[in-house]
Coordinates of C-alpha atoms in Angstrom, one line a residue:
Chain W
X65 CA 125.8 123.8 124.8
X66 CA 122.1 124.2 123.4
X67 CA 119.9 123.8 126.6
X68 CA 117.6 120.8 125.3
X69 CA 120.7 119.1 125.0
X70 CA 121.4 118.5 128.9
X71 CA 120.4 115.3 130.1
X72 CA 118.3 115.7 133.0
X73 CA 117.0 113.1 135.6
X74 CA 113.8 112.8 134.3
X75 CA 112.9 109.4 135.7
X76 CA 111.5 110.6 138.8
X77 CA 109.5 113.6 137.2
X78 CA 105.7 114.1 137.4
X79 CA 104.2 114.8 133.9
X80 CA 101.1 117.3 133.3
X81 CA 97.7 115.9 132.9
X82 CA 97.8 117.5 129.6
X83 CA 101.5 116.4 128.9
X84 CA 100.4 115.1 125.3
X85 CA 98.8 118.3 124.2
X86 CA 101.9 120.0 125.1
X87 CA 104.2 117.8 122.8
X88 CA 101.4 118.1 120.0
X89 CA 101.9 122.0 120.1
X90 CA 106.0 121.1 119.5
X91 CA 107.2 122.5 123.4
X92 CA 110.2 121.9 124.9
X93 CA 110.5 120.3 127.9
X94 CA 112.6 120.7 131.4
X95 CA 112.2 119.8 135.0
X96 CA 110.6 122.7 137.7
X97 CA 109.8 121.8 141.5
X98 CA 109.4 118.2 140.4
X99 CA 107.5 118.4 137.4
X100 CA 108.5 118.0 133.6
X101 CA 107.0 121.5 132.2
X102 CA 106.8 123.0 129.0
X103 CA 110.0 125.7 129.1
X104 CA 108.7 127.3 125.4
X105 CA 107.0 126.7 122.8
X106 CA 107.9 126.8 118.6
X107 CA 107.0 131.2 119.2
X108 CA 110.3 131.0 121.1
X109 CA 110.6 133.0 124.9
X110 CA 111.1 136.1 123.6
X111 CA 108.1 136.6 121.3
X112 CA 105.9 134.4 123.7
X113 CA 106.7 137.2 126.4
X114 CA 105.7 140.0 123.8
X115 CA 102.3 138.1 122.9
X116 CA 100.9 138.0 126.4
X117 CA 101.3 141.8 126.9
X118 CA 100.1 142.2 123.1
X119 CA 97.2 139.9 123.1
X120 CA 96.7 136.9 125.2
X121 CA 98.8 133.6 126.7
X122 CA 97.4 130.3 127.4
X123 CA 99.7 129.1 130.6
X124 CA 99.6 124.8 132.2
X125 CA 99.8 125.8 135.7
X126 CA 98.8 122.4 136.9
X127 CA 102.0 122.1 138.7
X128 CA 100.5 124.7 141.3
X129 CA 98.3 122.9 144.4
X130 CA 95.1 123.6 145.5
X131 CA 94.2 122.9 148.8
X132 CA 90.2 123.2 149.6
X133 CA 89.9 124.4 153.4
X134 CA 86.5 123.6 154.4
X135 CA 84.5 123.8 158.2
X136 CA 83.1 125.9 160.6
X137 CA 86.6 126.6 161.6
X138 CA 88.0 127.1 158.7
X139 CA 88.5 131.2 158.7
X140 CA 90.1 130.6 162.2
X141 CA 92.4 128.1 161.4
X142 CA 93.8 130.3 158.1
X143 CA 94.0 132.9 160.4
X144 CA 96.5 130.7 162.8
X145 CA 98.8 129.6 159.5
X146 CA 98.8 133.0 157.7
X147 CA 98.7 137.1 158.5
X148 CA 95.1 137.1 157.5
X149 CA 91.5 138.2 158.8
X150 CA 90.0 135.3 157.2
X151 CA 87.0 136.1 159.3
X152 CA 86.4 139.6 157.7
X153 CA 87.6 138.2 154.3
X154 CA 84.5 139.0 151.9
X155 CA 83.1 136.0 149.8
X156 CA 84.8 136.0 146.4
X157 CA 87.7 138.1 147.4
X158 CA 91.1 136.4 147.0
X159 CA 94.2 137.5 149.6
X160 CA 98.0 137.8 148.8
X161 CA 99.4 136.2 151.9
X162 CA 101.8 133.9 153.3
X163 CA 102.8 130.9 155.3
X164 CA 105.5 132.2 157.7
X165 CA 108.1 130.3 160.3
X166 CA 108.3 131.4 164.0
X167 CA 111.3 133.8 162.8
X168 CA 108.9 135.4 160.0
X169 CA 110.3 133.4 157.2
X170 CA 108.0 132.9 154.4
X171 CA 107.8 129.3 154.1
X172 CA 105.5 129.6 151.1
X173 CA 103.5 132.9 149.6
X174 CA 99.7 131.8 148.9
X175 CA 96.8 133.0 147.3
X176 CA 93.5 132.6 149.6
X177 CA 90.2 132.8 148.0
X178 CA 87.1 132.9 150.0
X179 CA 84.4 130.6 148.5
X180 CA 81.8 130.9 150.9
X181 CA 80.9 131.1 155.1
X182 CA 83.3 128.0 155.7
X183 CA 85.0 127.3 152.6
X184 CA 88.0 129.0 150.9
X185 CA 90.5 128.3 148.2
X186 CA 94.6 127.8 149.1
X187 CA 96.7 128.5 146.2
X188 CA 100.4 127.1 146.7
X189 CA 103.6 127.0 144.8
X190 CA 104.8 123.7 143.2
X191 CA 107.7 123.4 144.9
X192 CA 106.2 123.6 148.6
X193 CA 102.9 121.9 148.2
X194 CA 103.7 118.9 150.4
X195 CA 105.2 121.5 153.5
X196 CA 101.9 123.5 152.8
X197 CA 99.7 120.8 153.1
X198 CA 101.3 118.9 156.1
X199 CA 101.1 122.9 158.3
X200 CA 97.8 123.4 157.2
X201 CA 96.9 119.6 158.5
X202 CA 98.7 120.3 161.3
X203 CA 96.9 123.6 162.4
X204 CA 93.7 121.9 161.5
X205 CA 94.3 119.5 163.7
X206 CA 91.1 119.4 166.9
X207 CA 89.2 122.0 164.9
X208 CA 86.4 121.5 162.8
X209 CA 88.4 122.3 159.8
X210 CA 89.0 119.5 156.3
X211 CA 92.4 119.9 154.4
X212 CA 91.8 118.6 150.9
X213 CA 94.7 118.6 148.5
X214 CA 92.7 118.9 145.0
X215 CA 93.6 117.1 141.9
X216 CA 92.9 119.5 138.7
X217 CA 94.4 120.8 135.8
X218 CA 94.9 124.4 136.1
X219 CA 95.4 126.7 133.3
X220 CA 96.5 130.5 133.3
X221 CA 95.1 132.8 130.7
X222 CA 96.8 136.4 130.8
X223 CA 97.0 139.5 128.9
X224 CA 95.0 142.3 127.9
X225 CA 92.6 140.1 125.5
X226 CA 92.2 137.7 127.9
X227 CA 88.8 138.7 129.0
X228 CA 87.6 138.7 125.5
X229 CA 89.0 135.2 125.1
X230 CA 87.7 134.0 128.3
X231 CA 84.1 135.7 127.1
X232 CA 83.9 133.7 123.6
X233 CA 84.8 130.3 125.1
X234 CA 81.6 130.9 127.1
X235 CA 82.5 132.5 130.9
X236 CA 81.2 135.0 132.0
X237 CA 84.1 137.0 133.5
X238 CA 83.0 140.4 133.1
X239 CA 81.7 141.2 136.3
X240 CA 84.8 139.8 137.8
X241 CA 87.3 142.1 139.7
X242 CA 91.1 141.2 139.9
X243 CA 91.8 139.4 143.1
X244 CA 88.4 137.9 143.1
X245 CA 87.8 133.9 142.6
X246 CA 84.6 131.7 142.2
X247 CA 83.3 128.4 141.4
X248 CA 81.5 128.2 137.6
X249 CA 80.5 124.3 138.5
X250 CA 81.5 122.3 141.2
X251 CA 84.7 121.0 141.5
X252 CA 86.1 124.1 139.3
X253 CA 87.8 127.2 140.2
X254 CA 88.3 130.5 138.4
X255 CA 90.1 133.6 139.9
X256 CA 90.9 137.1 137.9
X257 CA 94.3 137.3 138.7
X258 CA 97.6 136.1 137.5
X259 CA 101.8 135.9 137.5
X260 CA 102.8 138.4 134.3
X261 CA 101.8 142.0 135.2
X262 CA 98.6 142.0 133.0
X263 CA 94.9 141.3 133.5
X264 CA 94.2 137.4 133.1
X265 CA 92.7 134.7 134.7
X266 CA 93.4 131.0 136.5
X267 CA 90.6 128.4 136.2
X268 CA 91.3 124.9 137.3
X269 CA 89.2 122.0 136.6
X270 CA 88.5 118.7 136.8
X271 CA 91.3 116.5 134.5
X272 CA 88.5 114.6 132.3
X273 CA 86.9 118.2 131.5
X274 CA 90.2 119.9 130.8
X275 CA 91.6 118.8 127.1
X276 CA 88.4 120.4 125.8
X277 CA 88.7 123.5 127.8
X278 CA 92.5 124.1 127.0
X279 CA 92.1 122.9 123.1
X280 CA 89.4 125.6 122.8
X281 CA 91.3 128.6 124.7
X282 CA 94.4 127.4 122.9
X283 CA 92.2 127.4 119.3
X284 CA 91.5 131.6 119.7
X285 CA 93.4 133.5 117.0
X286 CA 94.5 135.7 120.2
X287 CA 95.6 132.7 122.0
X288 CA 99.5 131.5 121.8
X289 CA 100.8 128.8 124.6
X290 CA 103.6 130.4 126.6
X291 CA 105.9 128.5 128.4
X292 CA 107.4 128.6 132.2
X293 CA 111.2 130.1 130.4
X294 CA 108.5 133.6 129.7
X295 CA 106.4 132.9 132.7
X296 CA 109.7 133.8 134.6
X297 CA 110.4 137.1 132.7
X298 CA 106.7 138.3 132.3
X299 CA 106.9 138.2 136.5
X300 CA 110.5 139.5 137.3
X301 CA 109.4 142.4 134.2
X302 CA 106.2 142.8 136.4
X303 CA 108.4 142.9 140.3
X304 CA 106.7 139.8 141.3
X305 CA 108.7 137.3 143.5
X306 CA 109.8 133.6 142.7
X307 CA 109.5 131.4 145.7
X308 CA 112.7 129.8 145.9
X309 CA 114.5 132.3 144.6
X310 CA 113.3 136.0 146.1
X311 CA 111.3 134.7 149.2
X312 CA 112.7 131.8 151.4
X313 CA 112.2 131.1 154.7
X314 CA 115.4 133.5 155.3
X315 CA 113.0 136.4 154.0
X316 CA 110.8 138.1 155.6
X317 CA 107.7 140.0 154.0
X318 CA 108.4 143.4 155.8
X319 CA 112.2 142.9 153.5
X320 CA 110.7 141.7 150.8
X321 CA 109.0 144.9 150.3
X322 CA 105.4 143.1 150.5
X323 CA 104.3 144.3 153.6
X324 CA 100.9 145.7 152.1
X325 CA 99.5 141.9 151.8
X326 CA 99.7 142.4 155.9
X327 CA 96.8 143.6 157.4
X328 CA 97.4 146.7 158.8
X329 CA 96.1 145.6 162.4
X330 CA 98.7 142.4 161.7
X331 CA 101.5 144.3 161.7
X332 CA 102.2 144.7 165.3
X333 CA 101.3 141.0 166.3
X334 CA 98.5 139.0 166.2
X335 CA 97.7 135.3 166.4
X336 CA 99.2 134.1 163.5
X337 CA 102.8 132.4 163.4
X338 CA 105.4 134.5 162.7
X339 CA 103.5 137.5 164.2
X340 CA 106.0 138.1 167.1
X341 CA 108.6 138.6 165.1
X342 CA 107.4 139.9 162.2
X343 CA 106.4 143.1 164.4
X344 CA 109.7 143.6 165.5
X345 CA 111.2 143.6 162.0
X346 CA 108.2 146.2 160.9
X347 CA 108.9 148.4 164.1
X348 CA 113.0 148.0 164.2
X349 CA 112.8 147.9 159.7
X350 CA 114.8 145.9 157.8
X351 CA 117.8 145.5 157.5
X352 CA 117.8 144.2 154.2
X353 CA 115.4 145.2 151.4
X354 CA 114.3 143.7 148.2
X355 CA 114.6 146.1 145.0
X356 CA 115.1 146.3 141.3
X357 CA 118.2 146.5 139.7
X358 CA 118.7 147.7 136.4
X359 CA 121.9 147.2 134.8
X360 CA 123.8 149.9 132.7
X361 CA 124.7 147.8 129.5
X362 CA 122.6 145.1 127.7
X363 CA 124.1 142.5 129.3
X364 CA 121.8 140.1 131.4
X365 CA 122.8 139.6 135.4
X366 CA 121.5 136.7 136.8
X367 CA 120.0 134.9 140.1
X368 CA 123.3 134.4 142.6
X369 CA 125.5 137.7 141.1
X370 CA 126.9 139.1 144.5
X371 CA 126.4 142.7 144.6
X372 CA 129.1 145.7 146.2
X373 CA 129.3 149.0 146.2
X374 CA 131.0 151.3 143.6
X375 CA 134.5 151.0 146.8
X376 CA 133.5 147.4 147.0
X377 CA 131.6 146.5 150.3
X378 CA 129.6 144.1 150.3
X379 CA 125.9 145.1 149.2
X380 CA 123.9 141.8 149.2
X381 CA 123.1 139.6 145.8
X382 CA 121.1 139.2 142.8
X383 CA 118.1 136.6 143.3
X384 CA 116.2 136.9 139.9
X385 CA 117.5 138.1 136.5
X386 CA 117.9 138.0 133.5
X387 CA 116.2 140.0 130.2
X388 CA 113.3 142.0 130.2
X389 CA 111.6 141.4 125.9
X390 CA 109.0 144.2 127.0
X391 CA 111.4 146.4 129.1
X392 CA 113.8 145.8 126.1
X393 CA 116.5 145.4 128.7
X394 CA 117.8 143.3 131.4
X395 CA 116.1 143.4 134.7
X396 CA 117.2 141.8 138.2
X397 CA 115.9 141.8 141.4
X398 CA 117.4 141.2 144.8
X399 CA 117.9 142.3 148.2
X400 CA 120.4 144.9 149.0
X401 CA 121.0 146.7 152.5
X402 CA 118.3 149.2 153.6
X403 CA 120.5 152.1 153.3
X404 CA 121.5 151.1 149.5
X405 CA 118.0 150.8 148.4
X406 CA 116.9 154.1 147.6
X407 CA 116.6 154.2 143.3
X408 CA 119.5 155.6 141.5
X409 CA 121.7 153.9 143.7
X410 CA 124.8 152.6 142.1
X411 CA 126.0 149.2 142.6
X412 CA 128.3 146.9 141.2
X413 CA 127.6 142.8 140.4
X414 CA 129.8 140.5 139.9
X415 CA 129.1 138.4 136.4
X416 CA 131.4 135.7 135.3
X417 CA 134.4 137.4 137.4
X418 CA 134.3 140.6 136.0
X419 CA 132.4 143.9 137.2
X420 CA 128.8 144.9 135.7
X421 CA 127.7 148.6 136.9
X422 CA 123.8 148.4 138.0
X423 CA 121.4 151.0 140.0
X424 CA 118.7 150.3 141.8
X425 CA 115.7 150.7 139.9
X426 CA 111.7 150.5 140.8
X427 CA 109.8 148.1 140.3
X428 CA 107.5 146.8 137.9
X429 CA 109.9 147.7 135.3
X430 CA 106.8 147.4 132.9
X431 CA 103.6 149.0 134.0
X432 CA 101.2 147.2 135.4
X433 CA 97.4 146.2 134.4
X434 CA 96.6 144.2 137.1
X435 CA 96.5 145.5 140.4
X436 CA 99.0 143.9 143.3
X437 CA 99.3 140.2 143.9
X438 CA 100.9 137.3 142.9
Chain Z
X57 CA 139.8 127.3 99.3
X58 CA 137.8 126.8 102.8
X59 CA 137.0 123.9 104.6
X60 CA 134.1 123.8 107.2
X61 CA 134.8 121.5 110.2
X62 CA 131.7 120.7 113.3
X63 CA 132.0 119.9 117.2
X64 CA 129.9 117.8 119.1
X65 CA 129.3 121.2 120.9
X66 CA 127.5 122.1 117.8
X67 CA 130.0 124.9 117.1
X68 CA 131.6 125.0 113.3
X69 CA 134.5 126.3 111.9
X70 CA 135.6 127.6 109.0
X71 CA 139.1 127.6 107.9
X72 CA 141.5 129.5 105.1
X73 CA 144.6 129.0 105.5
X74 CA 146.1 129.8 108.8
X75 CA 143.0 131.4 110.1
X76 CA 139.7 130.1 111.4
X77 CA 136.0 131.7 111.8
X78 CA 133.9 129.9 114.8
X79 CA 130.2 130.3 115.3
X80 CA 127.1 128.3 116.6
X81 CA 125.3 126.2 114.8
X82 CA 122.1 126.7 113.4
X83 CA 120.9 123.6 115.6
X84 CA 122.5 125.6 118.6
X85 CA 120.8 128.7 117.6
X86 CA 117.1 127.1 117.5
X87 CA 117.5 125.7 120.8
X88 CA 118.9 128.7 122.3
X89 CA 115.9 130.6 120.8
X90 CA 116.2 134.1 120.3
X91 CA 119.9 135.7 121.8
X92 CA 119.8 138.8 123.9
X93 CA 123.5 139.1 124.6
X94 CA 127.0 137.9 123.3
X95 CA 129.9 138.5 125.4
X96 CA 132.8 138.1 123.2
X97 CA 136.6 137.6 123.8
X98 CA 139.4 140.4 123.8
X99 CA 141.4 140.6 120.9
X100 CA 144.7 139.2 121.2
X101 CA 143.7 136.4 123.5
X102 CA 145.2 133.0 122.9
X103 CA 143.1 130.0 124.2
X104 CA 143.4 126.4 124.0
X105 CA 140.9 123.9 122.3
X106 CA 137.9 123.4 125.0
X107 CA 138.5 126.5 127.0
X108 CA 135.0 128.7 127.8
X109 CA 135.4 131.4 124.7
X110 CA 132.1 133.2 124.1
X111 CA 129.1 133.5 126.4
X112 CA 125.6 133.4 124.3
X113 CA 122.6 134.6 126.4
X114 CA 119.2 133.8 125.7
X115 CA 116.0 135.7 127.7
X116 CA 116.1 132.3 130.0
X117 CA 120.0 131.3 130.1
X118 CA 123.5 132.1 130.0
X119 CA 125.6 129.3 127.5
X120 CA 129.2 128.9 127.0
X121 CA 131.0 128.3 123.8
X122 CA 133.7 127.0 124.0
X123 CA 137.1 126.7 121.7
X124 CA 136.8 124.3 119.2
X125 CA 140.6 124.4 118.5
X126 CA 143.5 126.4 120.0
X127 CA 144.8 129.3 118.3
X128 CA 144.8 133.3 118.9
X129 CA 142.0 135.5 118.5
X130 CA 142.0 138.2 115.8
X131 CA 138.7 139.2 115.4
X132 CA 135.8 139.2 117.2
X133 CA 132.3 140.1 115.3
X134 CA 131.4 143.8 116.7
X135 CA 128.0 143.7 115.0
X136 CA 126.9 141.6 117.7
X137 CA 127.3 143.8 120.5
X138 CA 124.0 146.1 118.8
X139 CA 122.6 142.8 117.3
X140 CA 122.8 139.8 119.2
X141 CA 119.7 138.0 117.0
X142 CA 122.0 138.4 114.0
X143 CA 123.0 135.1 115.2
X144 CA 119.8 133.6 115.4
X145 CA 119.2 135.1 111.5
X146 CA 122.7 133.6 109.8
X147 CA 124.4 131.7 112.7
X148 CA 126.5 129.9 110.1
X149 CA 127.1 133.3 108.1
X150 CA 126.8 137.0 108.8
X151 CA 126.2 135.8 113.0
X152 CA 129.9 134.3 113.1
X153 CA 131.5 134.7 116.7
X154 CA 135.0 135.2 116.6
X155 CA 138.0 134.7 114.0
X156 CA 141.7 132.9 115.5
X157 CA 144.7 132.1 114.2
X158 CA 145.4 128.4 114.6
X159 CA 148.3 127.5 117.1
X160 CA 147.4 123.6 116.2
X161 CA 146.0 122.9 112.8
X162 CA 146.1 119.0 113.8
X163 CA 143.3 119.2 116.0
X164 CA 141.0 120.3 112.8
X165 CA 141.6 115.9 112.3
X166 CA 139.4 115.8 114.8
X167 CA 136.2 117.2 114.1
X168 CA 133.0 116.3 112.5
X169 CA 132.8 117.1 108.5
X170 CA 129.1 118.6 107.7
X171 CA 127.6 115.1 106.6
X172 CA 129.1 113.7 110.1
X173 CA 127.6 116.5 112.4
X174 CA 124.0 116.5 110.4
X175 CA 124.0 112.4 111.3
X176 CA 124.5 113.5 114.8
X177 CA 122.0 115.8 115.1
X178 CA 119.2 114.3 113.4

């Protein structure tokens, strides 16, 4: 029953850089996109997910890619593979945005960080790094644009200390706005943003400079190490979307309700693929739309719970759930049929057979200290 | 005069006479980490040895408990529905699960005795 008593195929699993430091701080482990990553740590999920809103969490994120896009046509080519003006994009600003299919589909949701006149940053999930990488090739292709898949550990540090934290190891964050990235040496990375709702920051790095960096973030009294299990509920608390699991190549970003991280000149076409379609969907609206749900009782409803109304039609599905530690109840997300998604509305999921009432709620279910993104 | 029996499923039970309280074990409960939810059985029920008999949710996951012997249910333990962590606290005490009357004593021949189930878990 207990889950560290499954026996997973681990053979094939990639282990973190900092894999031993990990087991030295007594995690547990479990497989995600292909990598064996800490799930939680000795705090336990619950009191991890209270300690980054309360103070500050030390995240491995190493399981994330980066992709360095470098060249003098490097703004036009991420402005072919993504709804972005890459051209306009201010040094030092990073961008929400996506990878789309010719039907609008997100194929992946990316961060892009400008770093300069021909450089930027790509920020992909895990779990599409290698589809990322071969479409960015692939629109590169004839242009005078490098695709460079990076190697680095990458740690996330998150909550409202963080900058404090971040200050007293010795970077100078301060003057850094959320949704802004930078390189402190070369071959590092460091962004104010984040995956939890709060104020933090990502900084990757080269592997042979890393142990020190994380052993020192990971030795401030304000500092715990949180684990993917309360990564997952700090974001689905905070309304932000798992690839895999709220965005898919079935979803759009116009139903996904994250149509603000298209530029508003985007929205009814432009060169980027997807943009065809994506402009109908934006000008018909969609028929389907992401939104909380909040369910009546304590009791948690989960990723693949179909949804109906209160007379039973069908009303679309649950794609993330579970319980919200900071909310102090459970919290779901999923996509429901445009005319259902107005809050307050009543629905009714299915849970092991049996009904569990649920309305649609807003999101974040917590308030937010960091502005939009991912 | 009761007698503490273990599954490989890391559930115990405890049995006076005719009757039988099940819970996790406190192995379970530590790698469940801290429980949000229990949904328990109705009273009355009868289910056979194996069947899926209590669901245990963590913040990450949803876990089935299951039967560790047939019998009816007679009592399920209602200060879980306000307190799920009371399991985590005493899940070999105050954090029992459910209570059932045994339809098949011989299956209590079995299960682990406390020194067995320790071995297996260490």
């Amino acid at each position: 029953m207990p889950e560290g008593n499954r026996v997973d195929d681990t053979a094939d699993l990639k282990s973190l850089p900092l894999n031993a430091l990990h087991e030295a701080a007594g995690a547990k482990f479990g497989p995600f996109a292909g990598w064996s990553m800490p799930l939680s740590y000795p705090l336990g999920v619950l009191k991890e997910h209270l300690h980054v809103r309360e103070q500050a969490g030390l995240f491995d994120i190493s399981h994330m890619q980066l992709i360095d896009v470098a060249g003098a046509d490097a703004a036009a080519m991420l402005s072919k593979a993504c709804p972005l003006e890459a051209a306009s994009q201010p040094t030092g600003l990073s961008k929400y945005t996506f990878a789309l299919n010719d039907r609008a589909g997100v194929i992946d949701d990316l961060i892009v960080t400008r770093l300069g006149e021909n450089r930027f940053m790509v920020v992909a999930n895990a779990s599409r790094a290698a589809v990322d990488i071969a479409r960015l090739v692939d629109f590169a292709e004839g242009l005078d644009c490098r695709v460079e898949p990076l190697e680095r550990v990458f740690l996330a540090l998150q909550g409202p200390a963080a900058e404090a934290v971040m200050t007293d190891a010795g970077f100078d964050v301060a003057d850094m706005k959320f949704m802004s990235g930078t390189e402190p040496k070369p071959g590092w990375f460091m962004s104010r943003s984040g995956y939890t709702g709060e104020d933090g920051f990502e900084i990757a790095m080269p592997v042979d400079a890393a142990t020190a960096v994380a052993q020192k973030l990971a030795a401030d009294k304000r500092v715990e190490w949180i684990g993917l299990a309360a990564r997952d509920s700090l974001r689905l608390e905070a309304g932000l979307c798992l690839y895999g699991q709220d965005l898919d190549e079935n979803t759009d970003p116009a139903s996904a309700g994250l149509q603000w991280a298209i530029p508003k000149a985007l929205r009814q076409g432009g060169g980027y693929a997807g943009a065809a379609r994506l402009a109908e969907i934006i000008a018909e609206g969609p028929a389907q739309r992401r939104v909380g749900l909040k369910a009546e009782g304590r009791q948690p409803v989960r990723a693949g719970a179909p949804l109906t109304t209160p007379d039973g039609a069908p009303a679309g599905r649950v794609t993330s759930g579970g319980f919200g530690p900071s909310a102090d109840h459970p919290v779901a997300m999923g996509y429901v049929p445009a005319a259902l998604a107005l809050p307050g509305t009543e629905l009714i999921a299915e849970v092991r057979g049996k009904p569990v009432a649920m309305h649609v709620a807003k999101l974040p279910f917590v308030q937010k200290r960091s502005s939009k993104g991912n | 005069m009761s007698k503490t029996y273990y599954t490989e499923d890391h559930e115990w039970i405890r049995v006076e006479g005719e009757t039988a309280t099940v819970g996790i074990t406190n192995y379970a409960q530590e790698q469940l980490g801290d429980l949000v939810f229990v949904e328990l059985p109705e009273i009355g029920r009868s289910i056979a040895k194996g069947e899926e008999t209590v669901v245990v949710e963590s913040v990450k996951a949803a876990s089935d408990v299951y039967a560790p012997v047939s019998g009816e249910i007679t009592d399920v333990n209602e200060a879980l529905a306000g307190d799920p962590a009371l399991v985590n606290r005493a899940a070999e005490g105050d954090g029992w699960l459910i209570r059932l009357k045994l339809s098949e004593p011989g299956q209590l021949d079995e299960l682990m005795d406390q020194a067995a189930y320790q071995a297996m878990v260490e």
